[in-house]
Coordinates of C-alpha atoms and ligand atoms in Angstrom, one line a residue:
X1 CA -52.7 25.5 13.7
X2 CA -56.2 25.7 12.2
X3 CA -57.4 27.7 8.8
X4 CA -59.4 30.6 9.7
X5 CA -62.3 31.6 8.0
X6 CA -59.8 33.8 5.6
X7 CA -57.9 30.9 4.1
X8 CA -54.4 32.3 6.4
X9 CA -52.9 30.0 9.1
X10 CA -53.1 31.0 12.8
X11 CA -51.9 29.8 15.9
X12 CA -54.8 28.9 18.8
X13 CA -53.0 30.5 21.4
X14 CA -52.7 27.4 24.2
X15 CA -55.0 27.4 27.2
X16 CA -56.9 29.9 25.7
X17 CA -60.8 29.3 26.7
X18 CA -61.9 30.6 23.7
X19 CA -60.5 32.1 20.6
X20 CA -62.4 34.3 18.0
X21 CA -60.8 33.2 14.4
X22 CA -61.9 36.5 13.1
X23 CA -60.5 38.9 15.5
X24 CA -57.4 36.7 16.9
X25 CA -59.0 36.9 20.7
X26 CA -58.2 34.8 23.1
X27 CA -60.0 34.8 26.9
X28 CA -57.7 33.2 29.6
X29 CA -58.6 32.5 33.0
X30 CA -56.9 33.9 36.4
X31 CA -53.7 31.6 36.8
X32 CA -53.9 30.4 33.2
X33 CA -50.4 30.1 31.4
X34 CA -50.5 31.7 28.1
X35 CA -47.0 30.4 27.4
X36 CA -44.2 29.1 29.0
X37 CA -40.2 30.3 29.0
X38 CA -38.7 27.7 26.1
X39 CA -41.9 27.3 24.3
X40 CA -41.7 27.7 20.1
X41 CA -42.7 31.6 19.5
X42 CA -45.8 32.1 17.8
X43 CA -48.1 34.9 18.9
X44 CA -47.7 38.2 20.2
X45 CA -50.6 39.3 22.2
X46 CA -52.1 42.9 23.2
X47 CA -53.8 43.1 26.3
X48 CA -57.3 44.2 25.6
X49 CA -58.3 43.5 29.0
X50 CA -57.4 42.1 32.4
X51 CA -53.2 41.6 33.7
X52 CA -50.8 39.2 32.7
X53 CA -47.0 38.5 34.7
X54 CA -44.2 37.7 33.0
X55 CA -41.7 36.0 34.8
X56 CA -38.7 34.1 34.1
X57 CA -37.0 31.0 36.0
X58 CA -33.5 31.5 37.6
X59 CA -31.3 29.3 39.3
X60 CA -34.8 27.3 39.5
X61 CA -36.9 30.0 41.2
X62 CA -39.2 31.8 39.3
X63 CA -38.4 35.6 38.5
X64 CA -41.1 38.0 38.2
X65 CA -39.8 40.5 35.8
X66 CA -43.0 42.6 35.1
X67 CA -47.0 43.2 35.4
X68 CA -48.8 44.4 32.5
X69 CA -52.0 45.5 31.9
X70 CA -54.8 46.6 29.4
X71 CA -53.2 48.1 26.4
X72 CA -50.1 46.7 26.5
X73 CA -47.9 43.9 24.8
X74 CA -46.0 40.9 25.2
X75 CA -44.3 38.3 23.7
X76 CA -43.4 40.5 20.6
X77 CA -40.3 38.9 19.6
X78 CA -41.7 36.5 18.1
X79 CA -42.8 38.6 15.4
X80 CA -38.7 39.0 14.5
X81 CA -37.9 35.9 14.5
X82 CA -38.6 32.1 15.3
X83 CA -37.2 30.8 18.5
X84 CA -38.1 30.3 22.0
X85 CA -39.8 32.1 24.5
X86 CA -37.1 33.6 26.9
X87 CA -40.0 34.1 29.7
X88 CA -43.3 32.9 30.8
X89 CA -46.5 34.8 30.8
X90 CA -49.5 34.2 33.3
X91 CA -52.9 35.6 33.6
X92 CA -53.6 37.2 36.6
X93 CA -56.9 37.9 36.3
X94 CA -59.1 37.2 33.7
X95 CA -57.8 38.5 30.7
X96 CA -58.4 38.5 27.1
X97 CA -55.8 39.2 24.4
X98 CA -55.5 39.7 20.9
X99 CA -53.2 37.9 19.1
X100 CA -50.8 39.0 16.4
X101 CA -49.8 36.8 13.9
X102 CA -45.4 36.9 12.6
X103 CA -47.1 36.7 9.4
X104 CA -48.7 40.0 9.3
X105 CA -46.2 42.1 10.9
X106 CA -42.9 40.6 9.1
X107 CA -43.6 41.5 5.7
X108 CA -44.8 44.8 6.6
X109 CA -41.7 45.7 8.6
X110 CA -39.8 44.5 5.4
X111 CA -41.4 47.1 2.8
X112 CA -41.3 50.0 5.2
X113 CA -37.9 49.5 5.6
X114 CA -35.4 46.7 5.4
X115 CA -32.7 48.1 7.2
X116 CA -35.2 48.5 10.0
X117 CA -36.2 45.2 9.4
X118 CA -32.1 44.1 10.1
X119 CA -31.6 46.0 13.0
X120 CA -34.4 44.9 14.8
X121 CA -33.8 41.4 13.7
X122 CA -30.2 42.2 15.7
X123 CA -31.4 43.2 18.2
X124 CA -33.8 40.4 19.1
X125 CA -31.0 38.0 17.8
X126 CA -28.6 39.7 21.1
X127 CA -31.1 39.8 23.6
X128 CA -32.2 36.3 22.6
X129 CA -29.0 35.1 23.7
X130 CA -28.6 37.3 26.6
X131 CA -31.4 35.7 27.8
X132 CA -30.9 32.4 26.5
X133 CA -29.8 29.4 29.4
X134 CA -28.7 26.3 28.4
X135 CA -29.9 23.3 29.8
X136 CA -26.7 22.5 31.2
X137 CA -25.6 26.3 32.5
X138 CA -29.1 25.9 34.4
X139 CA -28.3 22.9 36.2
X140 CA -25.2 24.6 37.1
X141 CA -27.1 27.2 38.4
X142 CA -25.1 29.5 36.3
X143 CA -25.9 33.2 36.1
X144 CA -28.0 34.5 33.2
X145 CA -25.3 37.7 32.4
X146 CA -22.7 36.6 30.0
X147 CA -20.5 37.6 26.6
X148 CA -23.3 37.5 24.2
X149 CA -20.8 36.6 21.9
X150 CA -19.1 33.7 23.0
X151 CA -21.7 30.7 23.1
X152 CA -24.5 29.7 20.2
X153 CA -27.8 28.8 20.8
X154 CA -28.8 25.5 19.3
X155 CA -32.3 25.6 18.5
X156 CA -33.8 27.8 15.3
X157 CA -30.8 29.5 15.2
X158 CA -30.2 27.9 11.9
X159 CA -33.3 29.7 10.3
X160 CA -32.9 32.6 12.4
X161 CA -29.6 33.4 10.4
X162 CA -30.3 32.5 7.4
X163 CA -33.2 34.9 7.9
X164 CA -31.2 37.6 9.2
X165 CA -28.5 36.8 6.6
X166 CA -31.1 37.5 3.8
X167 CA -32.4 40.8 5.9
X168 CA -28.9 42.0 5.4
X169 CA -28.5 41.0 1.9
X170 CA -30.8 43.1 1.3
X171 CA -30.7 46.1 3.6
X172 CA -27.0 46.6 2.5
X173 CA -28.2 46.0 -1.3
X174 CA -30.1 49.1 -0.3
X175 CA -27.6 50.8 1.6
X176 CA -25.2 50.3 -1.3
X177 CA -28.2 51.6 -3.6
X178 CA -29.0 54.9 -1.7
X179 CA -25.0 55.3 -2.4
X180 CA -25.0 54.9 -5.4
X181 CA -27.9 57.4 -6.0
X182 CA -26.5 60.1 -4.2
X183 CA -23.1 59.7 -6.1
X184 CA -25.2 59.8 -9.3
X185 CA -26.6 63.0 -8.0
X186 CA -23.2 64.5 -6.9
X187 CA -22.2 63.8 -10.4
X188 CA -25.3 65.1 -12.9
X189 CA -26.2 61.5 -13.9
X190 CA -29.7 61.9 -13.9
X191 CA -31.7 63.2 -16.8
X192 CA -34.7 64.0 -18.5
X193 CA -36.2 62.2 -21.2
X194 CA -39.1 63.4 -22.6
X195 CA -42.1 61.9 -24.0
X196 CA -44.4 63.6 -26.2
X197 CA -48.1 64.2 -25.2
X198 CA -50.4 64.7 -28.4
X199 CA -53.5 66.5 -29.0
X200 CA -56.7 63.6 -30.1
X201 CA -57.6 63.1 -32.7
X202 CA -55.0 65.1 -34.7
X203 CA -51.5 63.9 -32.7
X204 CA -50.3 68.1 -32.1
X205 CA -47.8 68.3 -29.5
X206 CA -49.3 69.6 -26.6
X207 CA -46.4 69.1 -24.5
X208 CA -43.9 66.5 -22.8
X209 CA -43.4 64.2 -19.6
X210 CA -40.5 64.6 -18.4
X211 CA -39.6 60.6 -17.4
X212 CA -35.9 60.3 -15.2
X213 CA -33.5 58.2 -16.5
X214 CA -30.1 57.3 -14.5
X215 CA -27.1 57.8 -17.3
X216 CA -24.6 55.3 -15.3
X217 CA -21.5 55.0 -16.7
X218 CA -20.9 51.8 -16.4
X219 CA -24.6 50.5 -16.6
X220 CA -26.0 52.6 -19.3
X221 CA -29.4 53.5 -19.2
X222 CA -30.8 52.6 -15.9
X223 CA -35.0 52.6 -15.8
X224 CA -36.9 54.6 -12.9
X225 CA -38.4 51.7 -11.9
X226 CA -34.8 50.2 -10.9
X227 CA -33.9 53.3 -8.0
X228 CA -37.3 55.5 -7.8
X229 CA -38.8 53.1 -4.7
X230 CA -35.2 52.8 -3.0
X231 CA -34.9 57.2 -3.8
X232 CA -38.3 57.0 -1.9
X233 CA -37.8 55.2 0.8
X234 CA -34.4 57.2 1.6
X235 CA -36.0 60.2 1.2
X236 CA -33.9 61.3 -1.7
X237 CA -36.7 61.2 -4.4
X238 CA -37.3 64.7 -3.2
X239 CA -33.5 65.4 -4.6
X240 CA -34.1 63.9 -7.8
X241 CA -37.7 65.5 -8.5
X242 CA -36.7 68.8 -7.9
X243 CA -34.1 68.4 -9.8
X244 CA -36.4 67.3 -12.4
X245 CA -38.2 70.4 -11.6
X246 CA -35.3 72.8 -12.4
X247 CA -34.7 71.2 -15.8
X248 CA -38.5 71.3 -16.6
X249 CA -38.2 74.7 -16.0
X250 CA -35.1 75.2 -18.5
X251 CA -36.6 73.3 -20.5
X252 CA -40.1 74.9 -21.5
X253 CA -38.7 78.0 -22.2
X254 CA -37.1 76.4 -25.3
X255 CA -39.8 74.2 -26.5
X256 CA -41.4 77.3 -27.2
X257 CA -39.7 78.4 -30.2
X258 CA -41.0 75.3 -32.1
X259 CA -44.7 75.1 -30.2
X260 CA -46.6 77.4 -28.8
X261 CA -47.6 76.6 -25.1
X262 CA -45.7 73.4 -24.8
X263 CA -45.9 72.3 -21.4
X264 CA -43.6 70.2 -19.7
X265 CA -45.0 67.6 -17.1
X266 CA -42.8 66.1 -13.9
X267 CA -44.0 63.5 -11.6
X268 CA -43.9 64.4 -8.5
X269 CA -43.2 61.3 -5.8
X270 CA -46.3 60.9 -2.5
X271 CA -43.0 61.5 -0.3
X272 CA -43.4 65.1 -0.5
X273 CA -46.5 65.6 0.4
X274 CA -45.1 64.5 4.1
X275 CA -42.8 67.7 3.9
X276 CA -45.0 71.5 4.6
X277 CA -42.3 73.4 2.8
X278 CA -43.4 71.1 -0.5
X279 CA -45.2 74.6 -2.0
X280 CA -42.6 77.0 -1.4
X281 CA -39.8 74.6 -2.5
X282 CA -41.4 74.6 -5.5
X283 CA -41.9 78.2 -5.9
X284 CA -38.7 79.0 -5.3
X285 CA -37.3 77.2 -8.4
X286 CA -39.9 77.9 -10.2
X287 CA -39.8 81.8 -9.7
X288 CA -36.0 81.6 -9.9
X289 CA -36.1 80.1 -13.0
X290 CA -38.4 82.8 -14.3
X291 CA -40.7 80.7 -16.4
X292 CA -44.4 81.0 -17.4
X293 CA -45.8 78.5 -14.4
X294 CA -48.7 77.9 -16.9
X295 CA -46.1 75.6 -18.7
X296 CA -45.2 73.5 -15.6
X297 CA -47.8 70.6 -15.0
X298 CA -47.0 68.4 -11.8
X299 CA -47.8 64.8 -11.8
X300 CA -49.3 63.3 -9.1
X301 CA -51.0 60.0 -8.1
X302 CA -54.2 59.6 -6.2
X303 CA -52.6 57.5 -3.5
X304 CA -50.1 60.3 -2.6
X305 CA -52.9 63.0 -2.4
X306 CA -55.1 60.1 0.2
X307 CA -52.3 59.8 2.6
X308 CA -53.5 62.9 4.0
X309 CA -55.8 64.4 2.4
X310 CA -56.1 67.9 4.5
X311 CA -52.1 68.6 4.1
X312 CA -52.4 67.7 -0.2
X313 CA -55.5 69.7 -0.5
X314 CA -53.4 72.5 1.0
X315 CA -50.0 71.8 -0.5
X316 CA -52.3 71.4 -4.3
X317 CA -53.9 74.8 -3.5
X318 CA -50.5 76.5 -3.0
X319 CA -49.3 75.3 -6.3
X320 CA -52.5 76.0 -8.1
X321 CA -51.9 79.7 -6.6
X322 CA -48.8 80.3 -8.4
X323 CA -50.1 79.3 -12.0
X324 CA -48.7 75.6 -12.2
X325 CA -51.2 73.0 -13.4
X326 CA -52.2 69.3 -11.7
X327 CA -52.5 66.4 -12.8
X328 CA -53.5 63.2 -11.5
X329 CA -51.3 60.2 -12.9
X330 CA -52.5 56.9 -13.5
X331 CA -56.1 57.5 -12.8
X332 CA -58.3 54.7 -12.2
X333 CA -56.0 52.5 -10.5
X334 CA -56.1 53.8 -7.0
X335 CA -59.3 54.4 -4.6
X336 CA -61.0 56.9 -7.1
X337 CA -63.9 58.4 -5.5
X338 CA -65.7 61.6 -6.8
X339 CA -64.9 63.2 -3.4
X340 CA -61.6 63.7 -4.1
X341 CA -61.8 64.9 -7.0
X342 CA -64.0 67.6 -5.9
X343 CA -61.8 68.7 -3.4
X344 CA -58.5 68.5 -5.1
X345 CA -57.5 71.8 -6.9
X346 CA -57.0 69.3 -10.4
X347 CA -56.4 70.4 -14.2
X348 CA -55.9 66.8 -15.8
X349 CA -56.4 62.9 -15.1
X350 CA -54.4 60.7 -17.1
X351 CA -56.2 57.6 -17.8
X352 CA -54.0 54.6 -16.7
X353 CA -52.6 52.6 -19.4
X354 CA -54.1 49.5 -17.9
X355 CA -57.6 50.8 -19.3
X356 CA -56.1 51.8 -22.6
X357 CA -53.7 48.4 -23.7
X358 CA -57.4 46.6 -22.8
X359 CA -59.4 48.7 -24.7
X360 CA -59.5 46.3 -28.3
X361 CA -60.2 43.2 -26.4
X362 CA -62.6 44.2 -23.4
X363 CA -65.9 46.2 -23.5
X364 CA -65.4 47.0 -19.8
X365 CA -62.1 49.2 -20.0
X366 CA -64.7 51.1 -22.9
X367 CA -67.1 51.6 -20.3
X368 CA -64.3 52.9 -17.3
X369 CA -62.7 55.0 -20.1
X370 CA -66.3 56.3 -21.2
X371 CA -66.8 56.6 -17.7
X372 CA -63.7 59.1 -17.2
X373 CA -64.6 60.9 -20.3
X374 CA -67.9 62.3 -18.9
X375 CA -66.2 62.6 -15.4
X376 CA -63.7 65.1 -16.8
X377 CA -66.6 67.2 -18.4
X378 CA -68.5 67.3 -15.5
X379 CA -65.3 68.5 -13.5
X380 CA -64.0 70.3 -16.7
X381 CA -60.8 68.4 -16.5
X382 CA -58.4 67.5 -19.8
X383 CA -57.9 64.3 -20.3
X384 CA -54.5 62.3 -21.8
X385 CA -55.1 58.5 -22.1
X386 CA -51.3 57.0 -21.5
X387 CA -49.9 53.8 -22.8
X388 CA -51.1 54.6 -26.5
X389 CA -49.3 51.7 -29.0
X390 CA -51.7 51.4 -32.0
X391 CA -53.8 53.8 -34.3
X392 CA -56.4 51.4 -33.7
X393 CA -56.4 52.5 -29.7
X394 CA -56.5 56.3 -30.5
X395 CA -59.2 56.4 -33.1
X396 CA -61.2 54.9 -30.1
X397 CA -60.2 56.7 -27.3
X398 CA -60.7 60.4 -29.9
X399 CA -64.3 59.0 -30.2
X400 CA -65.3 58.2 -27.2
X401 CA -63.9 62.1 -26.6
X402 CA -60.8 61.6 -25.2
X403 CA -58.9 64.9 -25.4
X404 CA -55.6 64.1 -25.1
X405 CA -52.8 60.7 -25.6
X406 CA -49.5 59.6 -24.7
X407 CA -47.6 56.7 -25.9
X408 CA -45.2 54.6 -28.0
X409 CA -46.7 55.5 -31.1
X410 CA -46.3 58.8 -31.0
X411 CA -43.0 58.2 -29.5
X412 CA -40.8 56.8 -26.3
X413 CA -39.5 59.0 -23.9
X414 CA -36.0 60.6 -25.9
X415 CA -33.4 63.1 -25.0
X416 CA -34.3 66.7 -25.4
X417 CA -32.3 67.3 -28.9
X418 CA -34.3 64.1 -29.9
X419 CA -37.4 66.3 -28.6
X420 CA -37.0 69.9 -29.9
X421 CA -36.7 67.9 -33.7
X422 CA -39.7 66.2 -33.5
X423 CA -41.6 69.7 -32.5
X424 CA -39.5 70.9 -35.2
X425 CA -41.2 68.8 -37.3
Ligands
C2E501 P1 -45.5 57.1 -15.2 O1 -45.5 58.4 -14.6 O2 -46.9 56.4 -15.3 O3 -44.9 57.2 -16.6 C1 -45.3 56.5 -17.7 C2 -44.5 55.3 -18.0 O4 -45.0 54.5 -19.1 C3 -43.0 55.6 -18.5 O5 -42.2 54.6 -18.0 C4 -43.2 55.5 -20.0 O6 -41.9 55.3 -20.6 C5 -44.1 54.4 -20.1 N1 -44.8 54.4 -21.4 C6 -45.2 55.5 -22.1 N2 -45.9 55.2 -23.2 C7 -45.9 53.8 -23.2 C8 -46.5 52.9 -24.1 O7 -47.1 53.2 -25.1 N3 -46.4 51.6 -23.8 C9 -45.8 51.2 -22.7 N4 -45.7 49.9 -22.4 N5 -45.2 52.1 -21.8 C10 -45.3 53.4 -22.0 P2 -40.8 55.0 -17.2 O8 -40.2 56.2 -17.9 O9 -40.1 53.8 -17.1 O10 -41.3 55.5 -15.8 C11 -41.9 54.6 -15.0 C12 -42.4 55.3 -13.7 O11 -41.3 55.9 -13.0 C13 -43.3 56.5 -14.0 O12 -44.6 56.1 -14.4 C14 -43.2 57.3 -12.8 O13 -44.1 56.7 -11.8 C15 -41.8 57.0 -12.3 N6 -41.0 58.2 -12.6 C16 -40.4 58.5 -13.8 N7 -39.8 59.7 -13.7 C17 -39.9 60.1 -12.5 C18 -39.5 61.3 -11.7 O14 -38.8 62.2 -12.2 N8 -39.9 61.4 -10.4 C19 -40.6 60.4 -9.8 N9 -41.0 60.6 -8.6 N10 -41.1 59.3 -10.5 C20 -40.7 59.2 -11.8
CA502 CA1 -46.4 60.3 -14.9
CA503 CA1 -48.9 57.3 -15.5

């Protein structure tokens, strides 16, 4: 092992002739071993260039099992799990590789998706001991088929399961989770609470967020933050912010008696924007509902309009079209580039809270949120700075010509009777 220049831990691939630290290359001669059946996994390798056999040794005769070439890969198990190598690889020509670190890939696989994450790790974890020979079964000369289940390996399999035992922990935890949420949804747990968003300086109720909360009956309260990233991973997020949607739209309607043109805002999750019917969804309960789309702002962040740009600009367009408003959540906290924010079809940036629970004790949030300010006039964009606790906070944020706040002190999110008082007021 040797640091590379980045401060991680790689592996010099062995026999390698030479070995680039910053792009994991490794150059191996005609005939050179790269590694050898039984060897501790490290590396996988693409081929960038060149041919490498992998063979395997039966009964004490070497196996070939396969030629690959440019573009393809090898040794990937070992980015599952620690172990041996159940085959040997050769260079055939000269051939250079890039290497790919456990490191990188594990985690990733992971936050994509842990039950992906498990089943791979089964699957590796079977053919590893299909594949597996024991020292003793090879001196027998004993075939390599067998009943995967009735024989452990000895070495790393230790780690191996209790890795594979925490991969399960949680991809069932999530499992269990995505349950759960669909039950919740079966049976109208999920609500709207709404926090009030205030005209500066002044504090008039412009409108409301509409912020989900789980009403679990035997956990209370449950926070977004507790289901929204396992509702987006499963997909379901699109369930619960639609649903969001269709009270938004019941519940504008009503506000107005107290306000006029109280808007209600919903956040609206990056996982839609995967989805082409995300604009007529939309219309659909929005028309059905027959509301004023004018009063309907949809939250979104900038990292769900970057995924693809071409499909949000389109999808934003669409909504613009039918009279709803944009707006871009927690702005200056992703890759904020003046680009965008040309292109986007956008009515309102909501100034991260980040910028505005630093703004007492740090010049530099004054200069991003100044910043902001004469970004939104040149765009002609409203402005609501979120995360607002203290008087202190808004009498800066009104002169430096913010337009608009949200936050605790002019109140949490609260149920909608909770709401329609305070307008009344
Ligand atoms: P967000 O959209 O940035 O919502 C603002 C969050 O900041 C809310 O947390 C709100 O309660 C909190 N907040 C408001 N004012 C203050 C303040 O003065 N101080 C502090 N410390 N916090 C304040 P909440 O309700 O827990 O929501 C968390 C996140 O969950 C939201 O962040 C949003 O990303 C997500 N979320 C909430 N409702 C939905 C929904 O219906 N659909 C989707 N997709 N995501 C939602
Ligand atoms: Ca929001
Ligand atoms: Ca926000």
């Amino acid at each position: 092992m040797r640091p590379n220049n980045k401060g991680f831990r790689v592996t010099l691939p062995h026999n390698a002739k030479t070995l680039d630290l910053r792009r994991l290359r490794a150059h191996y001669d005609a005939g050179d071993m790269i590694f050898h059946e039984n060897d501790a996994r490290d590396n996988a390798y693409i081929i960038e260039s060149g041919e490498v056999e992998i063979s395997t040794e039966r009964m004490g005769r070497k196996v070939g099992l396969v030629r690959l070439g440019a573009g393809e890969v090898f040794g990937e198990t070992a980015l599952l799990g620690a172990g041996k190598r159940t085959a040997t690889a050769i260079a055939t020509a000269d051939t250079e590789v890039f290497a790919i670190s456990p490191e990188i890939l594990r985690g990733r696989i992971l936050q994509v998706d842990p039950l992906v994450g498990l089943l791979m790790s089964l699957l590796v974890n079977r053919y590893r001991k299909w594949r597996y020979v024991s020292p003793d079964e090879a001196a027998r000369g004993q075939e390599l088929h067998r009943d995967v289940e009735s024989f452990s390996e000895p070495d790393h399999a230790d780690a191996f399961m209790r890795d594979l035992e925490d991969r399960k922990k949680t991809a069932l935890g999530e499992l269990r989770m995505a349950e759960n949420i669909a039950g919740g949804i079966r049976r109208e747990e999920f609500v709207p609470y709404l926090q009030p968003i205030v005209e500066l300086p002044g504090g008039r109720i412009k409108g409301f967020e509409s912020l989900i909360r789980w009403r679990h009956p035997a956990q209370g309260l449950v926070s977004p933050h507790d289901f929204i990233p396992v509702a987006e991973r499963t997909q379901m997020v699109r369930d619960l912010d639609m649903l969001m949607l269709r009270h938004a739209c019941t519940i504008a309607p009503q506000l107005q008696r107290f306000g006029r043109d109280v808007y209600v805002s919903v956040n609206l999750s990056g996982v839609h924007f995967d989805s082409d019917t995300l604009a007529q969804d939309i219309a659909k309960i929005v028309y059905d509902s027959g509301v004023n789309p004018s009063l309907i702002v949809l939250e979104i962040t900038e990292s769900a309009l970057m995924g693809d740009p071409a499909v949000a600009e389109k999808a934003l367009g669409n909504l613009r079209l039918l009279g709803l408003r944009v707006a871009l959540d927690d702005f200056g906290t992703g890759y904020s580039s003046l680009g965008y924010l040309h292109r986007f079809p956008i009515d309102i940036l909501k100034i991260d809270r980040s910028f505005v629970t630093s703004l007492a004790a740090n010049d530099k949030s004054t200069d991003v949120v100044r910043a902001i300010v004469s970004l939104a006039q040149t765009f002609q964009l409203d402005l609501v700075a979120e995360g607002i606790e203290s008087a202190g906070d808004a009498e800066t944020l009104a002169a430096l010509g913010c337009g608009g706040g949200q936050g605790y002190l002019y109140g949490r999110p609260m149920p909608f009777n909770d709401a329609m008082s305070l307008l009344q007021k």
